[in-house]
XYZ file of C-alpha atoms in Angstrom:
661
model
C 155.755 3.454 -60.701
C 153.229 1.689 -62.937
C 153.455 -1.667 -64.729
C 153.476 -2.405 -68.454
C 153.265 -5.913 -69.917
C 154.960 -5.563 -73.290
C 155.219 -8.088 -76.123
C 158.002 -8.089 -78.713
C 156.747 -9.637 -81.967
C 158.230 -10.063 -85.432
C 158.784 -12.256 -88.444
C 161.689 -14.642 -87.852
C 165.157 -13.014 -88.133
C 163.883 -9.428 -87.949
C 166.046 -8.921 -84.847
C 163.423 -9.287 -82.138
C 165.591 -11.102 -79.589
C 168.514 -8.768 -80.309
C 166.225 -5.823 -79.570
C 165.187 -7.484 -76.295
C 168.853 -7.802 -75.330
C 169.508 -4.164 -76.229
C 166.535 -3.006 -74.122
C 167.804 -4.993 -71.125
C 171.288 -3.555 -71.571
C 169.956 -0.009 -71.962
C 167.922 -0.415 -68.759
C 171.015 -1.624 -66.868
C 169.710 -5.151 -66.259
C 172.651 -6.728 -68.092
C 176.270 -5.577 -68.167
C 176.984 -7.084 -71.582
C 174.820 -7.475 -74.667
C 173.647 -11.000 -75.277
C 174.226 -12.325 -78.786
C 171.950 -14.633 -80.756
C 174.928 -15.851 -82.808
C 176.986 -16.550 -79.685
C 174.046 -18.196 -77.894
C 174.317 -15.827 -74.914
C 170.886 -14.179 -74.949
C 168.923 -13.706 -71.742
C 165.535 -14.836 -73.053
C 166.543 -17.757 -75.301
C 167.325 -20.064 -72.388
C 166.693 -23.422 -74.065
C 169.817 -25.130 -75.407
C 167.988 -25.735 -78.666
C 167.159 -22.027 -79.005
C 170.815 -21.144 -78.598
C 171.929 -23.801 -81.073
C 169.451 -22.792 -83.783
C 169.451 -19.041 -83.091
C 165.658 -18.822 -83.004
C 163.126 -18.268 -80.241
C 160.937 -21.325 -79.585
C 159.319 -20.597 -76.221
C 158.042 -17.250 -74.998
C 160.096 -15.826 -72.136
C 159.423 -13.094 -69.584
C 162.022 -10.670 -68.251
C 161.506 -7.435 -66.327
C 163.336 -4.128 -66.457
C 162.746 -0.650 -64.987
C 162.398 2.597 -66.896
C 162.149 6.028 -65.264
C 158.463 5.754 -64.453
C 157.536 2.250 -65.635
C 158.347 -1.342 -64.698
C 158.197 -3.322 -67.938
C 157.491 -7.044 -68.042
C 158.869 -7.813 -71.479
C 157.717 -10.980 -73.249
C 159.929 -12.199 -76.094
C 157.921 -14.389 -78.490
C 158.899 -16.709 -81.357
C 158.943 -15.298 -84.861
C 158.873 -18.556 -86.807
C 155.335 -19.452 -87.979
C 155.729 -23.036 -86.734
C 155.551 -21.655 -83.174
C 152.583 -19.332 -83.651
C 150.830 -21.038 -80.711
C 153.413 -19.492 -78.377
C 152.518 -16.055 -79.739
C 148.786 -16.729 -79.503
C 148.718 -17.403 -75.797
C 150.767 -14.286 -75.021
C 148.484 -11.856 -76.862
C 145.734 -12.001 -74.252
C 147.999 -10.751 -71.442
C 149.611 -7.753 -73.174
C 149.075 -4.052 -72.490
C 151.114 -3.062 -75.534
C 153.458 -4.417 -78.188
C 156.474 -3.575 -80.327
C 156.329 -5.045 -83.831
C 159.853 -5.386 -85.238
C 160.429 -5.090 -88.992
C 163.734 -5.483 -90.803
C 164.909 -2.421 -92.754
C 166.480 -4.837 -95.260
C 163.725 -7.418 -95.833
C 160.820 -5.080 -95.051
C 157.302 -6.396 -94.446
C 157.263 -10.205 -94.476
C 154.515 -12.799 -94.292
C 154.457 -13.117 -90.508
C 154.577 -9.318 -90.127
C 151.195 -9.062 -91.825
C 149.694 -11.933 -89.808
C 150.818 -10.384 -86.524
C 149.677 -6.841 -87.324
C 146.239 -8.067 -88.413
C 145.861 -9.862 -85.083
C 147.156 -6.928 -83.022
C 144.654 -4.669 -84.768
C 141.790 -7.092 -84.250
C 142.559 -7.305 -80.529
C 143.132 -3.526 -80.347
C 146.531 -3.907 -78.680
C 148.464 -0.582 -78.727
C 151.503 -1.196 -80.923
C 154.721 0.630 -81.795
C 156.666 -0.342 -84.935
C 160.468 -0.549 -84.791
C 162.255 -0.762 -88.143
C 165.473 -2.556 -87.180
C 168.829 -3.118 -88.925
C 169.253 0.380 -90.420
C 173.009 -0.227 -90.177
C 172.900 -3.257 -92.511
C 173.807 -3.137 -96.194
C 170.609 -2.849 -98.229
C 168.698 -1.049 -95.467
C 165.876 1.217 -96.646
C 163.755 3.755 -94.791
C 161.312 5.572 -97.092
C 160.704 2.426 -99.138
C 160.026 0.336 -96.024
C 157.745 3.040 -94.631
C 155.774 3.031 -97.887
C 155.666 -0.761 -97.809
C 154.376 -0.694 -94.218
C 151.581 1.656 -95.232
C 150.693 -0.347 -98.342
C 150.972 -3.913 -97.086
C 149.817 -3.459 -93.495
C 147.136 -0.905 -94.403
C 147.186 0.710 -90.943
C 147.583 4.377 -89.839
C 151.284 5.059 -89.224
C 153.032 8.021 -87.584
C 156.759 8.307 -88.455
C 158.567 9.472 -85.313
C 161.595 10.727 -87.234
C 163.932 9.668 -90.024
C 167.025 7.532 -90.476
C 170.357 8.823 -91.809
C 173.546 7.135 -93.113
C 171.563 4.001 -93.942
C 173.549 0.823 -94.482
C 176.544 1.923 -92.403
C 177.636 1.614 -88.790
C 177.080 5.371 -88.541
C 173.343 5.000 -89.232
C 171.313 7.106 -86.808
C 167.706 7.969 -86.008
C 166.801 11.656 -85.972
C 163.565 12.148 -83.996
C 160.916 14.625 -85.070
C 157.242 14.678 -86.025
C 156.648 15.659 -89.635
C 153.497 16.599 -91.596
C 152.562 12.910 -91.907
C 151.913 12.818 -88.148
C 149.241 15.514 -88.341
C 147.636 13.831 -91.356
C 147.315 10.497 -89.523
C 146.120 11.987 -86.220
C 143.610 14.402 -87.759
C 141.776 11.487 -89.373
C 140.643 10.451 -85.876
C 140.318 13.900 -84.254
C 138.087 16.565 -85.812
C 139.125 19.143 -83.197
C 142.761 18.647 -84.153
C 141.899 19.169 -87.819
C 139.930 22.312 -86.982
C 142.850 23.686 -84.948
C 145.190 23.060 -87.877
C 142.870 24.919 -90.260
C 142.628 27.793 -87.777
C 146.335 28.433 -87.796
C 148.344 25.421 -86.648
C 148.692 22.824 -83.904
C 151.259 23.355 -81.109
C 153.618 20.400 -80.742
C 152.510 19.644 -77.134
C 148.936 19.208 -78.350
C 150.123 17.057 -81.251
C 152.086 14.802 -78.881
C 149.138 14.558 -76.487
C 146.917 13.473 -79.377
C 149.579 10.978 -80.445
C 149.685 9.378 -76.981
C 145.899 9.247 -76.710
C 145.397 7.667 -80.137
C 148.280 5.222 -79.716
C 146.789 3.951 -76.449
C 143.483 3.409 -78.239
C 145.318 1.485 -81.018
C 144.106 4.001 -83.610
C 147.598 4.857 -84.897
C 151.002 3.196 -84.748
C 154.187 5.254 -84.207
C 157.154 4.089 -86.303
C 160.767 4.274 -85.082
C 163.938 3.416 -87.004
C 167.092 2.041 -85.433
C 169.507 -0.803 -84.893
C 169.494 -3.290 -82.043
C 173.116 -4.077 -82.928
C 174.463 -0.512 -82.552
C 171.809 0.915 -80.249
C 170.765 3.602 -82.722
C 167.178 4.730 -82.128
C 166.685 2.446 -79.118
C 166.632 5.306 -76.600
C 163.851 6.954 -78.616
C 161.932 3.684 -78.728
C 162.287 3.343 -74.949
C 160.919 6.868 -74.532
C 157.987 5.913 -76.752
C 157.300 2.763 -74.710
C 157.258 4.901 -71.572
C 155.107 7.768 -72.899
C 152.809 6.211 -75.471
C 151.777 2.763 -74.228
C 149.133 2.286 -71.499
C 149.833 1.053 -67.987
C 148.529 -2.316 -66.809
C 145.042 -1.932 -65.400
C 143.204 -3.778 -62.650
C 142.112 -3.204 -59.058
C 144.309 -4.989 -56.473
C 141.398 -4.770 -54.022
C 138.867 -6.302 -56.432
C 137.814 -9.938 -56.816
C 140.765 -12.100 -57.780
C 140.997 -12.954 -61.492
C 143.840 -14.045 -63.761
C 144.671 -16.038 -66.895
C 147.355 -18.707 -67.425
C 149.317 -18.216 -70.664
C 152.213 -20.630 -70.195
C 152.868 -23.866 -68.281
C 156.258 -25.470 -67.797
C 157.706 -28.261 -65.692
C 160.063 -27.546 -62.807
C 163.191 -29.569 -61.944
C 161.137 -32.084 -59.937
C 158.505 -32.414 -62.655
C 156.047 -30.075 -60.915
C 153.844 -27.774 -62.964
C 154.689 -24.058 -62.929
C 152.031 -21.712 -64.323
C 152.731 -18.272 -65.783
C 149.697 -16.038 -65.284
C 148.627 -12.448 -65.809
C 146.651 -11.069 -62.861
C 143.823 -8.825 -64.056
C 142.154 -8.093 -60.719
C 142.625 -8.687 -56.999
C 145.638 -10.087 -55.178
C 147.111 -13.605 -55.062
C 149.043 -14.935 -52.084
C 150.966 -18.036 -51.058
C 148.672 -20.580 -49.329
C 145.574 -19.130 -51.018
C 143.099 -21.686 -52.330
C 142.369 -20.791 -55.945
C 139.654 -22.140 -58.259
C 140.833 -22.557 -61.842
C 139.770 -23.905 -65.203
C 136.274 -24.486 -66.506
C 133.183 -25.546 -64.627
C 132.663 -29.294 -64.340
C 129.363 -31.055 -65.067
C 128.325 -30.600 -61.430
C 128.883 -26.827 -61.682
C 132.049 -26.806 -59.585
C 135.630 -25.958 -60.557
C 138.872 -27.613 -59.462
C 140.859 -25.833 -56.766
C 144.491 -25.792 -55.737
C 146.549 -24.267 -52.956
C 149.324 -21.919 -54.027
C 152.597 -23.235 -52.603
C 154.911 -20.710 -54.233
C 154.735 -17.393 -56.036
C 157.251 -15.234 -57.845
C 157.115 -11.922 -59.725
C 159.425 -10.493 -62.381
C 161.700 -7.668 -61.213
C 165.138 -6.365 -62.175
C 165.792 -8.917 -64.883
C 164.866 -11.990 -62.852
C 161.960 -13.580 -61.014
C 161.820 -13.119 -57.246
C 159.838 -15.077 -54.679
C 157.043 -13.095 -53.045
C 154.257 -13.840 -50.588
C 151.695 -11.767 -52.514
C 151.188 -10.150 -55.928
C 148.494 -7.773 -57.169
C 146.604 -6.900 -60.333
C 148.709 -6.055 -63.377
C 151.527 -8.430 -62.451
C 152.785 -11.416 -64.394
C 153.536 -14.177 -61.900
C 154.830 -17.727 -61.702
C 152.607 -19.969 -59.570
C 153.404 -23.326 -57.974
C 150.931 -25.791 -56.472
C 148.165 -25.960 -59.078
C 148.707 -29.518 -60.291
C 145.877 -29.746 -62.815
C 146.425 -26.328 -64.373
C 146.349 -25.919 -68.170
C 147.153 -23.115 -70.581
C 144.171 -20.833 -71.010
C 142.687 -21.609 -67.575
C 141.085 -18.751 -65.682
C 142.282 -18.273 -62.099
C 139.788 -17.119 -59.475
C 136.691 -15.400 -60.827
C 136.088 -16.425 -64.457
C 137.449 -13.561 -66.516
C 138.057 -13.052 -70.191
C 137.682 -16.221 -72.227
C 140.797 -17.741 -73.760
C 140.480 -17.338 -77.520
C 142.260 -18.935 -80.427
C 143.469 -16.136 -82.700
C 145.259 -18.369 -85.193
C 144.208 -21.512 -87.051
C 144.909 -24.914 -85.472
C 147.727 -27.023 -86.971
C 146.826 -28.743 -90.228
C 149.666 -31.295 -90.327
C 150.501 -34.430 -88.387
C 153.208 -37.060 -88.239
C 153.744 -40.420 -86.556
C 156.517 -40.458 -83.951
C 158.703 -43.543 -84.416
C 160.692 -44.616 -81.308
C 164.318 -45.438 -81.966
C 166.175 -48.545 -80.726
C 165.857 -48.873 -76.949
C 163.256 -46.095 -76.637
C 160.457 -47.043 -74.241
C 157.022 -46.414 -75.767
C 155.418 -45.575 -72.434
C 158.109 -43.041 -71.588
C 157.669 -41.550 -75.064
C 153.922 -41.194 -74.575
C 154.432 -39.483 -71.192
C 156.978 -37.090 -72.700
C 154.732 -36.197 -75.646
C 151.796 -35.663 -73.310
C 153.869 -33.234 -71.246
C 154.889 -31.352 -74.403
C 151.208 -31.134 -75.402
C 150.400 -29.695 -71.955
C 152.703 -26.801 -72.800
C 151.121 -26.300 -76.221
C 147.316 -26.697 -76.331
C 147.257 -26.560 -80.126
C 149.352 -29.732 -80.345
C 147.270 -32.895 -80.194
C 148.779 -36.240 -79.180
C 146.903 -39.175 -80.704
C 147.577 -42.754 -79.575
C 146.796 -45.859 -81.621
C 146.853 -48.795 -79.205
C 146.214 -51.334 -81.977
C 149.280 -50.332 -84.000
C 151.242 -49.123 -80.984
C 151.746 -45.738 -82.642
C 151.614 -42.144 -81.446
C 151.078 -39.172 -83.759
C 151.328 -35.442 -83.075
C 149.851 -32.477 -84.895
C 152.191 -29.817 -86.267
C 152.421 -26.412 -87.904
C 155.502 -27.238 -89.966
C 158.738 -29.142 -90.495
C 160.826 -26.955 -88.180
C 158.489 -27.792 -85.310
C 159.075 -31.490 -86.021
C 162.824 -30.995 -85.716
C 162.351 -29.131 -82.437
C 160.174 -31.904 -80.973
C 162.821 -34.452 -81.961
C 165.616 -32.452 -80.334
C 163.549 -31.727 -77.201
C 162.763 -35.421 -76.710
C 166.465 -36.230 -77.064
C 167.832 -33.423 -74.879
C 165.198 -33.227 -72.121
C 163.945 -36.802 -71.953
C 166.785 -38.886 -73.402
C 164.459 -40.378 -76.023
C 165.628 -41.138 -79.559
C 162.878 -40.755 -82.172
C 162.357 -40.273 -85.882
C 159.227 -39.331 -87.809
C 157.232 -40.616 -90.710
C 156.335 -38.364 -93.612
C 154.181 -35.412 -92.598
C 150.547 -35.644 -93.720
C 147.650 -33.206 -93.613
C 144.822 -33.391 -91.080
C 141.511 -33.659 -92.923
C 137.936 -33.598 -91.660
C 134.753 -35.372 -92.747
C 131.442 -33.696 -93.472
C 128.049 -35.342 -93.822
C 126.593 -35.522 -97.320
C 123.062 -36.238 -96.100
C 120.997 -37.372 -93.109
C 120.869 -40.869 -91.679
C 119.333 -42.740 -88.743
C 119.825 -46.050 -86.951
C 118.476 -47.772 -83.834
C 119.318 -50.831 -81.727
C 116.780 -52.235 -79.266
C 117.503 -53.765 -75.882
C 118.053 -57.553 -76.180
C 116.919 -57.714 -79.816
C 118.618 -58.601 -83.112
C 121.950 -59.554 -81.615
C 122.324 -56.489 -79.391
C 124.379 -57.739 -76.401
C 123.969 -54.477 -74.461
C 121.138 -53.790 -72.020
C 120.238 -50.547 -73.755
C 118.076 -49.069 -76.490
C 119.677 -46.242 -78.487
C 118.371 -44.558 -81.622
C 120.247 -41.702 -83.296
C 119.717 -39.454 -86.309
C 122.585 -37.446 -87.807
C 122.192 -34.359 -89.991
C 124.691 -31.953 -91.561
C 125.473 -28.632 -89.855
C 127.185 -25.543 -91.332
C 130.985 -25.282 -91.006
C 131.873 -23.869 -87.608
C 128.569 -24.874 -86.011
C 130.154 -27.649 -83.961
C 128.415 -30.775 -82.733
C 124.876 -30.334 -81.460
C 123.171 -33.048 -79.390
C 119.379 -33.035 -79.030
C 116.670 -35.249 -77.557
C 113.494 -36.412 -79.268
C 112.697 -38.652 -76.296
C 111.504 -37.596 -72.867
C 114.282 -36.761 -70.448
C 112.465 -38.733 -67.748
C 112.310 -41.928 -69.800
C 115.507 -43.218 -68.186
C 118.133 -42.045 -65.669
C 119.942 -38.846 -66.662
C 123.340 -40.556 -66.329
C 122.469 -42.796 -69.301
C 121.642 -39.791 -71.493
C 124.933 -38.240 -70.423
C 126.803 -41.434 -71.313
C 125.239 -41.411 -74.800
C 126.070 -37.749 -75.425
C 129.672 -38.080 -74.238
C 130.161 -41.201 -76.366
C 128.629 -39.505 -79.425
C 131.098 -36.641 -79.159
C 133.997 -39.043 -78.679
C 132.948 -41.295 -81.565
C 132.663 -38.335 -83.957
C 136.422 -37.953 -83.557
C 136.730 -40.711 -86.173
C 134.290 -40.775 -89.074
C 133.875 -43.369 -91.800
C 137.351 -42.569 -93.189
C 138.958 -42.053 -89.771
C 138.806 -38.232 -89.718
C 137.010 -36.025 -87.205
C 133.462 -34.879 -88.008
C 133.470 -31.339 -86.581
C 130.018 -30.086 -87.548
C 126.741 -32.017 -87.353
C 123.531 -32.367 -85.357
C 122.854 -35.660 -83.564
C 119.350 -36.334 -82.275
C 118.511 -39.186 -79.900
C 115.317 -40.724 -81.269
C 114.947 -43.877 -79.128
C 115.890 -44.734 -75.548
C 115.322 -47.625 -73.203
C 116.968 -49.519 -70.361
C 116.584 -52.455 -68.014
C 115.704 -51.219 -64.508
C 117.754 -52.244 -61.523
C 117.219 -55.958 -60.766
C 117.842 -57.743 -57.513
C 116.995 -61.159 -56.027
C 115.595 -61.908 -52.598
C 118.254 -61.734 -49.886
C 120.812 -60.780 -52.549
C 122.249 -57.562 -53.884
C 122.112 -55.801 -57.216
C 122.213 -58.175 -60.228
C 124.383 -56.382 -62.790
C 123.754 -58.992 -65.480
C 120.061 -58.041 -65.552
C 120.374 -54.246 -65.064
C 121.524 -51.510 -67.410
C 124.673 -49.562 -66.572
C 126.468 -46.673 -68.198
C 128.787 -49.236 -69.799
C 125.880 -50.602 -71.875
C 125.107 -47.184 -73.348
C 128.766 -46.323 -73.927
C 129.238 -49.691 -75.647
C 126.170 -49.531 -77.891
C 126.300 -45.881 -78.976
C 129.323 -46.185 -81.355
C 127.606 -49.002 -83.274
C 124.380 -47.018 -83.686
C 126.103 -43.747 -84.556
C 128.431 -45.356 -87.094
C 125.507 -47.022 -88.848
C 123.669 -43.681 -88.964
C 126.804 -42.074 -90.435
C 127.072 -44.849 -93.011
C 123.483 -44.205 -94.127
C 124.054 -40.442 -94.229
C 127.380 -40.678 -96.023
C 130.450 -38.530 -95.431
C 132.989 -36.813 -97.654
C 136.587 -36.058 -96.761
C 137.579 -32.380 -96.840
C 141.225 -31.268 -96.869
C 142.600 -28.052 -95.319
C 143.061 -25.191 -97.761
C 145.392 -22.254 -97.202
C 144.814 -18.812 -98.621
C 148.018 -17.564 -100.215
C 149.469 -14.242 -101.252
C 152.449 -14.455 -103.546
C 154.623 -11.585 -104.731
C 157.046 -12.284 -107.569
C 158.662 -10.443 -110.484
C 156.203 -10.057 -113.349
C 158.560 -11.764 -115.805
C 158.533 -14.991 -113.727
C 154.772 -15.551 -114.059
C 155.236 -17.721 -117.145
C 157.185 -20.280 -115.130
C 155.199 -19.816 -111.929
C 151.591 -20.266 -113.099
C 151.953 -23.834 -114.495
C 153.623 -24.941 -111.257
C 150.810 -23.416 -109.193
C 148.264 -25.263 -111.345
C 150.160 -28.524 -110.919
C 150.071 -28.095 -107.132
C 146.317 -27.500 -107.135
C 146.637 -23.801 -106.320
C 143.844 -21.632 -107.671
C 144.723 -17.929 -108.139
C 141.613 -15.847 -107.466
C 143.131 -12.395 -107.897
C 146.091 -11.182 -109.916
C 147.455 -7.643 -109.876
C 150.670 -5.821 -110.702
C 152.467 -3.376 -108.445
C 155.321 -1.919 -110.462
C 157.672 -4.735 -111.449
C 155.932 -7.166 -109.070
C 152.962 -9.411 -109.706
C 150.685 -10.158 -106.748
C 148.679 -13.384 -106.805
C 146.085 -14.301 -104.186
C 144.128 -17.522 -104.019
C 143.813 -20.925 -102.361
C 146.191 -23.888 -102.233
C 145.859 -27.307 -100.541
C 147.777 -27.337 -97.260
C 149.456 -30.565 -98.324
C 151.205 -28.718 -101.155
C 152.299 -25.553 -99.328
C 155.661 -27.017 -98.327
C 156.356 -28.056 -101.930
C 155.496 -24.558 -103.135
C 157.806 -23.006 -100.540
C 160.664 -25.237 -101.701
C 160.210 -24.489 -105.413
C 159.491 -20.769 -105.139
C 163.110 -19.462 -104.891
C 164.140 -21.278 -108.057
C 161.081 -20.099 -109.970
C 161.432 -16.438 -108.948
C 165.246 -15.946 -108.821
C 164.947 -15.840 -105.032
C 162.712 -12.750 -105.190
C 159.357 -14.430 -104.585
C 157.612 -13.978 -101.249
C 154.844 -16.314 -100.107
C 152.370 -15.773 -97.285
C 149.941 -18.573 -96.417
C 147.455 -19.245 -93.638
C 144.701 -21.776 -93.080
C 141.420 -20.577 -94.548
C 138.868 -23.375 -94.899
C 138.296 -27.053 -95.669
C 137.324 -28.129 -99.188
C 136.310 -31.525 -100.639
C 139.223 -33.638 -101.823
C 139.063 -33.463 -105.616
C 142.345 -35.063 -106.680
C 143.737 -38.520 -106.114
C 142.499 -41.223 -103.748
C 140.397 -40.317 -100.713
C 142.745 -39.909 -97.718
C 142.144 -42.536 -95.027
C 143.282 -42.234 -91.431
C 144.019 -45.400 -89.410
C 141.479 -45.854 -86.636
C 142.519 -45.806 -82.994
C 139.190 -47.005 -81.543
C 137.591 -50.477 -81.475
C 136.421 -50.006 -85.074
C 132.610 -49.841 -84.929
C 132.665 -49.996 -88.755
C 133.045 -53.769 -88.310
C 130.383 -55.098 -85.932
C 132.185 -58.402 -85.452
C 135.558 -56.798 -84.682
C 133.972 -54.190 -82.434
C 132.019 -56.658 -80.307
C 135.066 -58.901 -79.943
C 137.076 -55.910 -78.737
C 134.414 -54.547 -76.365
C 132.635 -57.644 -75.024
C 135.058 -60.412 -75.900
C 132.388 -62.204 -77.915
C 130.227 -61.847 -81.005
C 126.490 -61.606 -80.404
C 124.272 -64.206 -81.977
């Protein structure tokens, strides 16, 4: 029996969790169907998930088919929790993309399919809710082809749509041959020579599905079970087994981290090669500066079988496991031999908010709790401002803010509120600038000489650090201290925002060699230390930035908006007022399609106004696209959380306790 690690993905409310429950029931793992409405689902285990009826955290559950053991991963559908989906994608062998037969293709459907295609993950499409009033089959199939723009193979047709008697009738039609022949010249030649036997057609279907060239489409209902047996057969026959050599070098990837009852870290990992056992010492994470990697001893191990996770002494390639004992583990870490790199497939969050502790809420406990939540979500950044005694977190949307609030209350007993959500901007250099401070000259209280030049770099280039001085001119540790401090200082530019792309060149260096007196030890007051270079560098870099100049750029989302043509008159002025710039307008029947860019800060306002402007028929899809200079209103400023090197007097008082003469 082979393994298959299967993801269930969908736009929110397409019926993804209900389909998971139906699959578990069909496989005999559960005696009764779990209900999202009743809060009795197997995979939505968090109290908050059951209260809200949405999936927030990915969950793993296993079930057996005739020849396959499936590790099924249920993922969130709401865009605010896209990070949960992101980390699952790298461990999948195949996926089922769920689409509602009533709502059809929605914004998140398109985002997910684009990513599945880019990663070449074999994917089946399940059109759910054929029993619901308003369900469509041919229209949804046409919409899938038009809006997803991927090769589809209908695996049959739906009958009695919109009733409890709705059924799926399996059968490959002419469309199957058309889609498959596009990728198989021999198949096309056989068709022209007199026809293609169905066994050959089905063999070609399996081969092309496993290569992610085509996507079989099933219709059904998770509520009634219609079409689910056919989908199960497709999962078994068409999706590839988990690969990997159990006898090879050990390699795995961590895609989820949670805390156990005693606060211990529990890592969820996909094993790609080799075998992992209890008491094994395992290297994990990235290489440190000295070339080594942290290690931990596995104290516990479990695998997913028969609807639950079971303790085991060993597990081999292809498995998804839970691992105890790796205290410093983080999401995205490689286990054992460095394997595939952890990639971000979706944009980072572009919003943030300040967390305000309620009466009686301990600030330290709040910081610890938020840090633990950030451990479980690497795209959430926790930012502490010691001066103002404030903590802010980055977000994807307002629903995520509500979930953080409820999680802090339910799991940690902490009462919090939030300030208004703001966008996360960046700063970009407008020119080049240089500055230098010399050891013991012109009021420099640090035993160090540091000169730096900053220059713009293209978006996405990152921060480059170069030397224009000889590496042997001072101890390597001092160069390292300067580089690390440069990267840290660039987290807050002249307006308080991160500077993500620039080149910094060290132009001057100097230090005071180790001094000692006869019969005495090392005299720190006369000798340079790493502290001197870490203290001086922010002053020099900030002055160089001031001379170069920076400009604040705000996040821009690309948008695609579908709305009735006759609502454009009301819609276009509102888009202009929100700073949205349509770049393409087209009509598709009675619908107008607008594509363009809109400031991230105004997306939420557009979402709120859209139903009223379009009689509830408008559909908006947005995703982060780029940063653009702030053109409207005052320049956004972000409160600083460092010692403020913009003010030399304030900085030196904070760092040295005195102001240099």
